[in-house]
CSV table of N, CA, C and O in Angstrom, one decimal:
chain,number,residue,atom,x,y,z
A,1,MET,N,7.6,13.6,-30.1
A,1,MET,CA,8.6,13.2,-29.1
A,1,MET,C,8.8,14.5,-28.6
A,1,MET,O,8.9,15.5,-28.2
A,2,TYR,N,8.8,14.4,-27.0
A,2,TYR,CA,8.4,15.2,-26.0
A,2,TYR,C,10.3,15.4,-25.1
A,2,TYR,O,10.9,14.2,-25.2
A,3,LYS,N,10.8,16.1,-24.9
A,3,LYS,CA,11.8,16.1,-24.1
A,3,LYS,C,12.1,16.1,-22.9
A,3,LYS,O,13.0,15.7,-22.0
A,4,SER,N,11.0,16.7,-22.0
A,4,SER,CA,10.8,16.3,-20.8
A,4,SER,C,9.6,15.7,-20.0
A,4,SER,O,8.3,17.1,-20.6
A,5,ILE,N,9.5,14.5,-19.5
A,5,ILE,CA,7.6,14.2,-19.1
A,5,ILE,C,8.1,13.9,-17.6
A,5,ILE,O,9.2,13.3,-17.2
A,6,LEU,N,6.7,14.4,-17.2
A,6,LEU,CA,6.6,14.1,-15.6
A,6,LEU,C,5.7,13.1,-15.5
A,6,LEU,O,4.7,12.7,-16.2
A,7,VAL,N,6.0,11.7,-14.8
A,7,VAL,CA,5.3,10.5,-14.6
A,7,VAL,C,5.0,10.6,-13.2
A,7,VAL,O,5.4,10.3,-12.2
A,8,PRO,N,3.6,11.1,-12.6
A,8,PRO,CA,3.3,11.4,-11.5
A,8,PRO,C,3.1,10.0,-10.6
A,8,PRO,O,2.1,8.9,-11.9
A,9,ILE,N,3.2,9.3,-9.4
A,9,ILE,CA,3.0,8.0,-9.3
A,9,ILE,C,3.1,7.6,-8.1
A,9,ILE,O,3.1,8.5,-7.0
A,10,ALA,N,1.3,7.2,-7.8
A,10,ALA,CA,0.7,7.1,-5.9
A,10,ALA,C,0.9,5.8,-5.8
A,10,ALA,O,0.8,5.4,-6.3
A,11,THR,N,1.2,5.5,-4.6
A,11,THR,CA,0.7,3.9,-4.3
A,11,THR,C,-0.2,3.9,-4.1
A,11,THR,O,-0.4,2.4,-4.1
A,12,ASP,N,-1.1,3.8,-4.4
A,12,ASP,CA,-2.2,3.7,-4.6
A,12,ASP,C,-2.8,2.9,-6.4
A,12,ASP,O,-3.7,2.3,-6.6
A,13,HIS,N,-1.5,3.6,-6.9
A,13,HIS,CA,-2.2,3.8,-8.4
A,13,HIS,C,-1.3,2.4,-8.8
A,13,HIS,O,-0.5,2.0,-10.2
A,14,SER,N,-0.4,2.0,-8.2
A,14,SER,CA,1.1,1.4,-8.6
A,14,SER,C,0.7,0.0,-9.6
A,14,SER,O,1.5,-0.5,-10.4
A,15,PRO,N,0.0,-0.7,-9.8
A,15,PRO,CA,-0.3,-1.7,-10.7
A,15,PRO,C,0.3,-0.7,-12.3
A,15,PRO,O,0.1,-1.1,-13.6
A,16,HIS,N,-0.6,0.7,-12.1
A,16,HIS,CA,-0.7,1.8,-13.5
A,16,HIS,C,1.0,2.2,-13.3
A,16,HIS,O,1.4,2.6,-14.6
A,17,ALA,N,2.0,1.6,-12.8
A,17,ALA,CA,2.9,2.8,-13.0
A,17,ALA,C,4.0,2.4,-14.1
A,17,ALA,O,4.7,2.5,-14.7
A,18,LYS,N,4.1,0.8,-14.2
A,18,LYS,CA,4.7,0.0,-15.3
A,18,LYS,C,4.4,0.2,-16.5
A,18,LYS,O,5.1,1.0,-17.3
A,19,ALA,N,3.5,0.5,-16.4
A,19,ALA,CA,2.6,1.3,-18.1
A,19,ALA,C,3.0,2.4,-18.2
A,19,ALA,O,3.1,2.8,-19.5
A,20,THR,N,2.6,3.3,-17.1
A,20,THR,CA,2.6,4.8,-17.3
A,20,THR,C,4.2,5.2,-17.6
A,20,THR,O,4.8,6.1,-18.5
A,21,LEU,N,5.2,4.0,-17.2
A,21,LEU,CA,6.8,4.5,-17.4
A,21,LEU,C,6.7,4.2,-18.5
A,21,LEU,O,7.6,4.8,-19.7
A,22,GLU,N,6.6,2.9,-19.0
A,22,GLU,CA,6.4,2.8,-20.8
A,22,GLU,C,6.1,3.1,-21.9
A,22,GLU,O,7.1,3.8,-22.6
A,23,VAL,N,5.2,4.0,-21.8
A,23,VAL,CA,4.6,5.2,-22.1
A,23,VAL,C,5.2,6.5,-22.5
A,23,VAL,O,5.8,6.9,-23.2
A,24,ALA,N,5.8,6.6,-21.2
A,24,ALA,CA,6.5,8.1,-21.1
A,24,ALA,C,8.0,7.9,-21.6
A,24,ALA,O,8.6,8.6,-22.7
A,25,ARG,N,8.4,6.5,-22.1
A,25,ARG,CA,9.7,5.9,-22.3
A,25,ARG,C,9.5,6.3,-24.0
A,25,ARG,O,10.4,6.7,-24.9
A,26,LYS,N,8.3,5.9,-24.4
A,26,LYS,CA,8.4,5.8,-26.1
A,26,LYS,C,7.8,7.2,-26.4
A,26,LYS,O,8.2,7.6,-27.7
A,27,LEU,N,7.3,7.9,-25.6
A,27,LEU,CA,7.0,9.5,-25.9
A,27,LEU,C,8.2,10.2,-26.2
A,27,LEU,O,8.1,11.5,-26.2
A,28,CYS,N,9.2,9.9,-25.4
A,28,CYS,CA,10.5,10.7,-24.6
A,28,CYS,C,11.5,10.4,-25.8
A,28,CYS,O,11.7,9.4,-26.4
A,29,SER,N,12.2,11.9,-26.1
A,29,SER,CA,12.8,12.1,-27.4
A,29,SER,C,14.6,11.5,-26.7
A,29,SER,O,14.4,11.6,-25.9
A,30,LYS,N,15.3,11.3,-28.1
A,30,LYS,CA,16.3,10.5,-27.4
A,30,LYS,C,17.0,11.9,-26.8
A,30,LYS,O,17.2,13.1,-27.1
A,31,GLY,N,17.6,11.2,-25.5
A,31,GLY,CA,18.4,12.6,-24.9
A,31,GLY,C,17.3,13.3,-24.0
A,31,GLY,O,17.9,14.1,-23.1
A,32,GLY,N,15.9,12.9,-23.7
A,32,GLY,CA,15.0,13.6,-23.5
A,32,GLY,C,15.4,13.2,-21.9
A,32,GLY,O,16.2,12.2,-21.6
A,33,LYS,N,14.4,13.6,-20.9
A,33,LYS,CA,14.1,12.9,-19.1
A,33,LYS,C,13.0,12.8,-19.0
A,33,LYS,O,11.8,13.4,-19.5
A,34,ILE,N,13.2,11.6,-18.0
A,34,ILE,CA,11.6,11.0,-17.5
A,34,ILE,C,11.7,11.9,-16.2
A,34,ILE,O,13.0,11.2,-15.5
A,35,VAL,N,10.6,12.2,-15.3
A,35,VAL,CA,10.8,12.6,-14.0
A,35,VAL,C,9.4,11.9,-13.1
A,35,VAL,O,8.8,11.9,-13.5
A,36,ALA,N,10.0,10.5,-12.1
A,36,ALA,CA,8.7,10.0,-11.8
A,36,ALA,C,8.4,10.9,-10.6
A,36,ALA,O,9.7,11.2,-9.4
A,37,LEU,N,7.6,11.3,-10.2
A,37,LEU,CA,7.3,12.4,-9.3
A,37,LEU,C,6.1,11.5,-8.3
A,37,LEU,O,5.0,11.0,-8.6
A,38,HIS,N,6.3,11.5,-6.7
A,38,HIS,CA,5.5,11.4,-5.7
A,38,HIS,C,5.0,12.5,-5.2
A,38,HIS,O,5.7,13.0,-4.6
A,39,VAL,N,3.5,12.5,-4.5
A,39,VAL,CA,2.9,14.0,-4.1
A,39,VAL,C,3.0,13.2,-2.8
A,39,VAL,O,2.4,12.1,-2.6
A,40,ILE,N,3.1,13.7,-2.0
A,40,ILE,CA,2.9,13.6,-0.3
A,40,ILE,C,2.2,14.1,0.1
A,40,ILE,O,2.3,15.7,0.7
A,41,GLU,N,0.6,13.4,0.3
A,41,GLU,CA,-0.3,14.9,1.1
A,41,GLU,C,-0.1,15.2,2.4
A,41,GLU,O,0.5,14.5,3.2
A,42,PRO,N,-0.2,16.6,2.7
A,42,PRO,CA,0.3,17.3,4.1
A,42,PRO,C,-0.6,16.3,5.4
A,42,PRO,O,-1.9,16.4,4.8
A,43,MET,N,0.0,16.8,6.3
A,43,MET,CA,-1.0,16.1,7.3
A,43,MET,C,-1.6,17.0,8.3
A,43,MET,O,-0.8,18.1,8.7
A,44,PRO,N,-2.6,17.2,8.4
A,44,PRO,CA,-3.4,18.1,9.6
A,44,PRO,C,-2.8,17.8,10.6
A,44,PRO,O,-2.6,16.7,11.1
A,45,ASN,N,-2.9,19.2,11.5
A,45,ASN,CA,-2.1,19.4,12.4
A,45,ASN,C,-2.6,18.1,13.4
A,45,ASN,O,-1.9,17.8,14.2
A,46,TYR,N,-4.1,18.3,13.5
A,46,TYR,CA,-4.6,18.0,14.5
A,46,TYR,C,-4.8,16.7,14.3
A,46,TYR,O,-4.7,15.5,16.0
A,47,VAL,N,-3.9,15.6,13.6
A,47,VAL,CA,-3.1,14.2,13.2
A,47,VAL,C,-2.3,14.6,13.8
A,47,VAL,O,-1.9,13.4,14.9
A,48,ALA,N,-1.5,15.4,13.2
A,48,ALA,CA,0.2,15.2,13.4
A,48,ALA,C,0.7,15.2,14.7
A,48,ALA,O,1.2,14.1,15.4
A,49,GLN,N,-0.5,15.5,15.7
A,49,GLN,CA,0.0,15.8,17.3
A,49,GLN,C,-0.2,14.0,18.0
A,49,GLN,O,0.8,14.2,18.9
A,50,TYR,N,-0.9,13.3,17.4
A,50,TYR,CA,-1.1,12.3,18.1
A,50,TYR,C,-0.2,11.0,17.4
A,50,TYR,O,0.0,10.3,17.9
A,51,LEU,N,0.7,11.6,16.6
A,51,LEU,CA,1.6,10.2,16.0
A,51,LEU,C,3.1,10.4,17.0
A,51,LEU,O,3.3,11.3,17.1
A,52,PRO,N,3.7,9.3,16.6
A,52,PRO,CA,4.7,9.2,17.2
A,52,PRO,C,6.2,10.3,16.6
A,52,PRO,O,6.1,10.9,15.2
A,53,GLU,N,7.3,10.9,17.5
A,53,GLU,CA,8.2,11.5,16.8
A,53,GLU,C,9.0,11.0,15.6
A,53,GLU,O,9.3,9.8,15.6
A,54,GLY,N,8.8,11.7,15.0
A,54,GLY,CA,9.9,11.2,13.6
A,54,GLY,C,8.9,10.3,12.8
A,54,GLY,O,9.7,9.9,11.2
A,55,GLN,N,7.6,10.5,12.8
A,55,GLN,CA,6.6,9.9,11.4
A,55,GLN,C,7.0,10.5,9.8
A,55,GLN,O,6.7,9.8,9.3
A,56,ALA,N,6.8,11.8,10.5
A,56,ALA,CA,6.8,12.5,9.1
A,56,ALA,C,8.1,11.8,8.3
A,56,ALA,O,7.6,11.6,7.2
A,57,GLU,N,9.1,11.9,9.1
A,57,GLU,CA,10.1,11.3,8.1
A,57,GLU,C,10.1,9.7,7.4
A,57,GLU,O,10.2,10.2,6.5
A,58,ALA,N,9.9,9.4,8.3
A,58,ALA,CA,9.7,7.4,7.8
A,58,ALA,C,8.8,7.8,7.0
A,58,ALA,O,9.1,7.0,6.2
A,59,SER,N,7.4,8.2,7.2
A,59,SER,CA,6.4,8.2,6.1
A,59,SER,C,7.2,8.9,4.7
A,59,SER,O,7.1,8.2,3.4
A,60,ARG,N,8.0,9.7,4.7
A,60,ARG,CA,8.8,10.1,3.6
A,60,ARG,C,10.1,9.5,3.5
A,60,ARG,O,9.8,9.6,2.0
A,61,LYS,N,10.3,9.1,3.9
A,61,LYS,CA,11.3,7.7,3.4
A,61,LYS,C,11.0,6.7,3.0
A,61,LYS,O,11.6,6.1,2.1
A,62,ALA,N,9.3,6.2,3.1
A,62,ALA,CA,8.8,5.0,2.8
A,62,ALA,C,8.3,5.6,1.5
A,62,ALA,O,8.6,4.7,0.4
A,63,ALA,N,8.0,7.0,1.7
A,63,ALA,CA,7.8,7.1,-0.4
A,63,ALA,C,8.9,6.9,-1.2
A,63,ALA,O,8.5,6.6,-2.3
A,64,GLU,N,10.1,7.4,-1.0
A,64,GLU,CA,11.0,7.3,-1.5
A,64,GLU,C,11.4,6.1,-2.3
A,64,GLU,O,11.8,5.6,-3.1
A,65,GLU,N,11.1,5.3,-0.5
A,65,GLU,CA,11.6,3.6,-1.5
A,65,GLU,C,10.6,3.0,-2.4
A,65,GLU,O,10.7,2.2,-3.0
A,66,MET,N,9.5,3.8,-2.1
A,66,MET,CA,8.2,2.7,-3.0
A,66,MET,C,8.4,3.6,-4.5
A,66,MET,O,8.1,3.1,-5.5
A,67,LEU,N,9.1,4.8,-4.9
A,67,LEU,CA,9.1,5.5,-5.8
A,67,LEU,C,10.4,5.0,-6.5
A,67,LEU,O,10.3,4.1,-7.6
A,68,GLU,N,11.7,4.4,-5.8
A,68,GLU,CA,12.3,3.6,-6.0
A,68,GLU,C,12.0,2.4,-6.6
A,68,GLU,O,12.3,1.6,-7.7
A,69,GLN,N,11.1,1.9,-6.1
A,69,GLN,CA,11.0,0.2,-5.9
A,69,GLN,C,10.3,0.6,-7.4
A,69,GLN,O,10.2,-0.6,-8.8
A,70,GLU,N,9.2,1.4,-7.5
A,70,GLU,CA,8.1,1.2,-9.0
A,70,GLU,C,9.2,1.8,-10.1
A,70,GLU,O,8.4,1.5,-11.6
A,71,THR,N,10.0,2.5,-9.8
A,71,THR,CA,11.0,2.9,-10.9
A,71,THR,C,11.7,1.4,-11.4
A,71,THR,O,12.7,1.8,-12.4
A,72,GLU,N,12.2,1.1,-10.6
A,72,GLU,CA,13.3,-0.6,-10.2
A,72,GLU,C,14.5,-0.1,-10.5
A,72,GLU,O,15.4,-0.5,-11.3
A,73,GLY,N,14.7,1.5,-9.8
A,73,GLY,CA,16.3,2.0,-9.9
A,73,GLY,C,16.6,2.3,-11.3
A,73,GLY,O,17.6,2.0,-11.9
A,74,ALA,N,15.7,2.2,-12.1
A,74,ALA,CA,16.1,2.7,-13.7
A,74,ALA,C,16.9,4.1,-13.7
A,74,ALA,O,16.9,5.1,-13.3
A,75,LYS,N,18.0,3.9,-14.2
A,75,LYS,CA,19.0,5.3,-14.8
A,75,LYS,C,18.1,6.2,-15.4
A,75,LYS,O,19.0,7.3,-15.1
A,76,ASP,N,17.8,5.6,-16.4
A,76,ASP,CA,17.1,7.0,-17.0
A,76,ASP,C,16.0,7.6,-16.6
A,76,ASP,O,15.2,8.4,-17.2
A,77,ILE,N,15.4,8.1,-15.1
A,77,ILE,CA,14.7,8.2,-14.5
A,77,ILE,C,14.7,9.0,-13.5
A,77,ILE,O,15.2,8.5,-12.4
A,78,GLU,N,14.4,10.2,-13.5
A,78,GLU,CA,14.9,11.0,-12.4
A,78,GLU,C,13.9,10.9,-10.7
A,78,GLU,O,12.3,10.7,-11.7
A,79,LEU,N,14.1,10.8,-9.9
A,79,LEU,CA,12.9,10.8,-9.1
A,79,LEU,C,12.7,12.3,-8.2
A,79,LEU,O,13.9,12.8,-7.8
A,80,ALA,N,11.5,12.5,-7.7
A,80,ALA,CA,11.3,13.5,-7.2
A,80,ALA,C,10.0,13.4,-5.9
A,80,ALA,O,9.2,12.9,-6.5
A,81,LEU,N,10.2,13.8,-4.9
A,81,LEU,CA,9.0,13.7,-4.0
A,81,LEU,C,8.6,15.5,-3.5
A,81,LEU,O,9.7,16.4,-3.7
A,82,VAL,N,7.5,16.0,-3.6
A,82,VAL,CA,7.1,16.8,-3.2
A,82,VAL,C,5.8,16.8,-2.3
A,82,VAL,O,5.1,15.7,-2.2
A,83,SER,N,5.7,17.4,-1.5
A,83,SER,CA,4.3,17.8,-0.9
A,83,SER,C,3.3,18.7,-0.6
A,83,SER,O,3.5,19.9,-1.5
A,84,GLY,N,2.2,18.5,-0.8
A,84,GLY,CA,0.8,19.4,-1.3
A,84,GLY,C,-0.3,18.7,-1.6
A,84,GLY,O,-0.1,17.2,-1.6
A,85,ALA,N,-1.2,19.2,-2.2
A,85,ALA,CA,-2.4,18.4,-2.5
A,85,ALA,C,-1.9,17.9,-3.9
A,85,ALA,O,-1.7,18.8,-5.1
A,86,ALA,N,-2.5,16.8,-4.5
A,86,ALA,CA,-1.9,16.0,-5.3
A,86,ALA,C,-2.0,16.8,-6.6
A,86,ALA,O,-1.1,17.4,-7.5
A,87,GLY,N,-3.5,16.9,-6.8
A,87,GLY,CA,-3.2,17.8,-8.5
A,87,GLY,C,-2.4,19.4,-8.8
A,87,GLY,O,-1.9,19.2,-9.7
A,88,ARG,N,-2.5,20.4,-7.8
A,88,ARG,CA,-2.2,21.2,-7.7
A,88,ARG,C,-0.3,21.1,-7.9
A,88,ARG,O,0.3,22.0,-8.4
A,89,ALA,N,0.2,19.9,-6.9
A,89,ALA,CA,1.6,19.8,-6.8
A,89,ALA,C,1.8,19.6,-7.7
A,89,ALA,O,3.4,19.5,-8.8
A,90,ILE,N,1.1,18.5,-9.1
A,90,ILE,CA,1.7,17.8,-10.1
A,90,ILE,C,1.9,19.4,-11.2
A,90,ILE,O,2.6,19.2,-11.8
A,91,THR,N,1.0,19.8,-11.5
A,91,THR,CA,1.2,21.0,-12.1
A,91,THR,C,1.8,22.2,-12.0
A,91,THR,O,2.6,22.6,-12.6
A,92,GLU,N,2.0,22.6,-10.8
A,92,GLU,CA,2.9,23.2,-9.7
A,92,GLU,C,4.7,22.6,-10.3
A,92,GLU,O,5.2,23.5,-11.3
A,93,TYR,N,4.6,21.7,-10.2
A,93,TYR,CA,6.0,20.9,-10.3
A,93,TYR,C,6.3,20.9,-11.5
A,93,TYR,O,7.2,21.6,-12.6
A,94,ALA,N,5.3,20.9,-12.9
A,94,ALA,CA,5.6,20.7,-14.3
A,94,ALA,C,5.6,21.8,-14.9
A,94,ALA,O,6.7,22.2,-15.7
A,95,ASP,N,4.9,22.9,-14.3
A,95,ASP,CA,5.3,24.2,-14.9
A,95,ASP,C,6.8,25.0,-14.3
A,95,ASP,O,7.2,25.7,-15.0
A,96,ASN,N,7.2,24.9,-12.9
A,96,ASN,CA,8.5,25.1,-12.6
A,96,ASN,C,10.1,24.6,-13.1
A,96,ASN,O,10.5,25.1,-13.5
A,97,HIS,N,9.6,23.1,-13.7
A,97,HIS,CA,10.6,22.4,-14.1
A,97,HIS,C,10.6,22.6,-15.7
A,97,HIS,O,11.2,21.8,-16.4
A,98,LYS,N,9.5,23.1,-16.2
A,98,LYS,CA,9.4,23.5,-18.0
A,98,LYS,C,8.6,22.1,-18.2
A,98,LYS,O,9.6,21.8,-19.5
A,99,MET,N,8.2,21.3,-17.6
A,99,MET,CA,8.1,19.8,-18.8
A,99,MET,C,7.0,20.0,-19.6
A,99,MET,O,5.9,20.7,-19.5
A,100,ASP,N,7.5,19.0,-20.8
A,100,ASP,CA,6.8,19.4,-22.1
A,100,ASP,C,5.5,18.8,-21.8
A,100,ASP,O,4.3,18.6,-22.8
A,101,LEU,N,5.2,17.3,-20.9
A,101,LEU,CA,4.4,16.4,-21.0
A,101,LEU,C,3.9,16.0,-19.9
A,101,LEU,O,5.1,15.4,-18.8
A,102,ILE,N,3.0,15.4,-19.1
A,102,ILE,CA,2.6,15.1,-18.2
A,102,ILE,C,1.8,13.7,-18.2
A,102,ILE,O,1.0,13.5,-19.4
A,103,VAL,N,2.6,12.1,-17.8
A,103,VAL,CA,1.9,11.3,-17.9
A,103,VAL,C,1.2,10.3,-17.3
A,103,VAL,O,2.1,10.3,-16.2
A,104,ILE,N,0.0,10.5,-17.0
A,104,ILE,CA,-0.5,10.3,-15.6
A,104,ILE,C,-1.4,9.0,-15.8
A,104,ILE,O,-1.8,9.1,-16.5
A,105,ALA,N,-1.9,8.1,-14.9
A,105,ALA,CA,-2.3,6.7,-14.5
A,105,ALA,C,-4.2,7.6,-14.0
A,105,ALA,O,-3.6,9.0,-12.8
A,106,SER,N,-5.2,7.1,-14.2
A,106,SER,CA,-6.3,7.3,-13.9
A,106,SER,C,-6.8,6.4,-13.7
A,106,SER,O,-7.3,4.9,-14.1
A,107,HIS,N,-7.9,5.8,-12.3
A,107,HIS,CA,-8.5,4.6,-11.3
A,107,HIS,C,-9.5,4.7,-12.0
A,107,HIS,O,-10.3,5.8,-12.7
A,108,LYS,N,-10.4,4.0,-11.8
A,108,LYS,CA,-11.8,4.0,-12.2
A,108,LYS,C,-12.9,4.7,-11.6
A,108,LYS,O,-12.8,4.7,-10.1
A,109,PRO,N,-12.9,5.8,-12.2
A,109,PRO,CA,-13.9,7.1,-11.1
A,109,PRO,C,-15.1,6.5,-11.0
A,109,PRO,O,-15.7,5.3,-11.4
A,110,GLY,N,-15.2,7.5,-10.1
A,110,GLY,CA,-16.8,7.5,-9.4
A,110,GLY,C,-17.9,8.2,-9.5
A,110,GLY,O,-17.2,8.9,-10.8
A,111,LEU,N,-19.1,8.3,-9.8
A,111,LEU,CA,-20.1,9.4,-10.1
A,111,LEU,C,-19.5,10.9,-10.3
A,111,LEU,O,-19.3,11.3,-11.6
A,112,GLN,N,-18.6,11.3,-9.3
A,112,GLN,CA,-18.3,12.5,-9.5
A,112,GLN,C,-17.4,12.8,-10.6
A,112,GLN,O,-17.4,14.4,-10.8
A,113,ASP,N,-16.6,11.7,-10.9
A,113,ASP,CA,-15.4,12.4,-11.6
A,113,ASP,C,-15.9,11.4,-12.8
A,113,ASP,O,-14.6,10.5,-12.7
A,114,TYR,N,-16.7,11.4,-13.5
A,114,TYR,CA,-17.2,10.0,-14.4
A,114,TYR,C,-16.3,9.5,-15.4
A,114,TYR,O,-15.9,8.7,-15.5
A,115,PHE,N,-15.4,10.9,-16.1
A,115,PHE,CA,-14.9,10.2,-17.3
A,115,PHE,C,-13.0,9.7,-16.5
A,115,PHE,O,-12.3,9.1,-17.3
A,116,LEU,N,-12.7,10.7,-15.7
A,116,LEU,CA,-11.1,10.6,-14.8
A,116,LEU,C,-11.6,10.5,-13.5
A,116,LEU,O,-12.5,11.0,-13.3
A,117,GLY,N,-9.9,10.0,-13.2
A,117,GLY,CA,-10.2,10.5,-11.6
A,117,GLY,C,-9.9,11.6,-11.1
A,117,GLY,O,-9.8,12.5,-12.3
A,118,SER,N,-10.0,12.1,-9.9
A,118,SER,CA,-10.0,13.3,-9.5
A,118,SER,C,-8.4,13.9,-9.5
A,118,SER,O,-8.9,15.1,-10.1
A,119,THR,N,-7.8,13.3,-9.7
A,119,THR,CA,-6.4,13.8,-9.4
A,119,THR,C,-5.8,13.9,-11.2
A,119,THR,O,-5.9,15.2,-11.5
A,120,ALA,N,-6.2,13.4,-11.6
A,120,ALA,CA,-6.2,13.3,-12.8
A,120,ALA,C,-6.8,14.1,-13.5
A,120,ALA,O,-6.8,15.1,-14.9
A,121,ALA,N,-8.0,14.5,-13.5
A,121,ALA,CA,-9.0,15.7,-14.3
A,121,ALA,C,-8.2,16.6,-13.7
A,121,ALA,O,-8.3,18.0,-14.8
A,122,ARG,N,-8.3,16.8,-12.6
A,122,ARG,CA,-7.5,18.2,-12.1
A,122,ARG,C,-6.6,18.5,-13.3
A,122,ARG,O,-6.5,20.1,-13.4
A,123,VAL,N,-5.1,17.7,-13.1
A,123,VAL,CA,-3.8,17.6,-14.2
A,123,VAL,C,-4.7,18.5,-15.3
A,123,VAL,O,-3.8,19.2,-16.0
A,124,VAL,N,-5.3,17.7,-16.3
A,124,VAL,CA,-5.9,17.6,-17.4
A,124,VAL,C,-6.4,19.2,-17.7
A,124,VAL,O,-6.6,20.0,-18.4
A,125,ARG,N,-7.3,19.3,-16.5
A,125,ARG,CA,-8.0,20.8,-16.5
A,125,ARG,C,-6.3,22.1,-16.3
A,125,ARG,O,-6.9,23.5,-17.2
A,126,HIS,N,-5.5,22.0,-15.2
A,126,HIS,CA,-4.8,23.2,-15.7
A,126,HIS,C,-3.3,23.1,-15.7
A,126,HIS,O,-2.7,23.9,-15.4
A,127,ALA,N,-2.9,21.6,-16.3
A,127,ALA,CA,-1.3,21.8,-16.5
A,127,ALA,C,-1.8,22.7,-18.0
A,127,ALA,O,-2.1,23.0,-18.7
A,128,GLN,N,-0.6,23.4,-17.7
A,128,GLN,CA,0.1,24.1,-18.9
A,128,GLN,C,0.4,23.7,-19.9
A,128,GLN,O,0.9,23.9,-21.4
A,129,CYS,N,0.7,22.1,-20.3
A,129,CYS,CA,1.5,21.3,-20.7
A,129,CYS,C,0.8,20.2,-21.8
A,129,CYS,O,-0.8,20.0,-20.8
A,130,ALA,N,0.9,19.3,-22.7
A,130,ALA,CA,0.2,18.3,-23.1
A,130,ALA,C,0.6,17.4,-21.7
A,130,ALA,O,1.0,17.1,-20.7
A,131,VAL,N,-1.0,16.4,-21.7
A,131,VAL,CA,-1.0,15.4,-20.5
A,131,VAL,C,-2.0,14.3,-21.4
A,131,VAL,O,-2.7,14.2,-22.3
A,132,HIS,N,-1.3,13.5,-21.1
A,132,HIS,CA,-1.4,11.9,-21.9
A,132,HIS,C,-2.2,11.2,-20.1
A,132,HIS,O,-1.3,10.8,-19.4
A,133,VAL,N,-3.1,11.2,-20.7
A,133,VAL,CA,-4.1,10.1,-19.1
A,133,VAL,C,-4.1,8.5,-20.2
A,133,VAL,O,-4.2,7.9,-20.9
A,134,ILE,N,-3.4,7.7,-18.9
A,134,ILE,CA,-3.3,6.1,-19.1
A,134,ILE,C,-4.1,5.5,-18.3
A,134,ILE,O,-4.5,6.0,-16.9
A,135,ARG,N,-5.1,4.8,-18.6
A,135,ARG,CA,-6.2,4.0,-16.9
A,135,ARG,C,-5.9,2.7,-18.2
A,135,ARG,O,-5.6,2.3,-18.9
């Protein structure tokens, strides 16, 4: 059993969120913690300049609401939002917060990332802790 589990949740993997959280709960030791993490990809400046003022904050708020919906307000799950490239941000968060396990969903991959989705593949290759992939 693991004491601290990180569960990255992406808006496009929504159908996997419940299954991923259930696996995390089963693997979490009594008194352990589960952190649901959403990574907000940074917006290039050449795009941001054409968006209305406050759009970045509105997007962040929408991501927070999505994360709350996906976790159904569960009291046993902490919520976290970070910005950056998904694969790197997930592994850095896990390293910085000394997570024991990452439980991550993987979509059906294309030819370039045949066995795992690209984010899941990066996490598996670079994480310093155990990684459990849900498909």
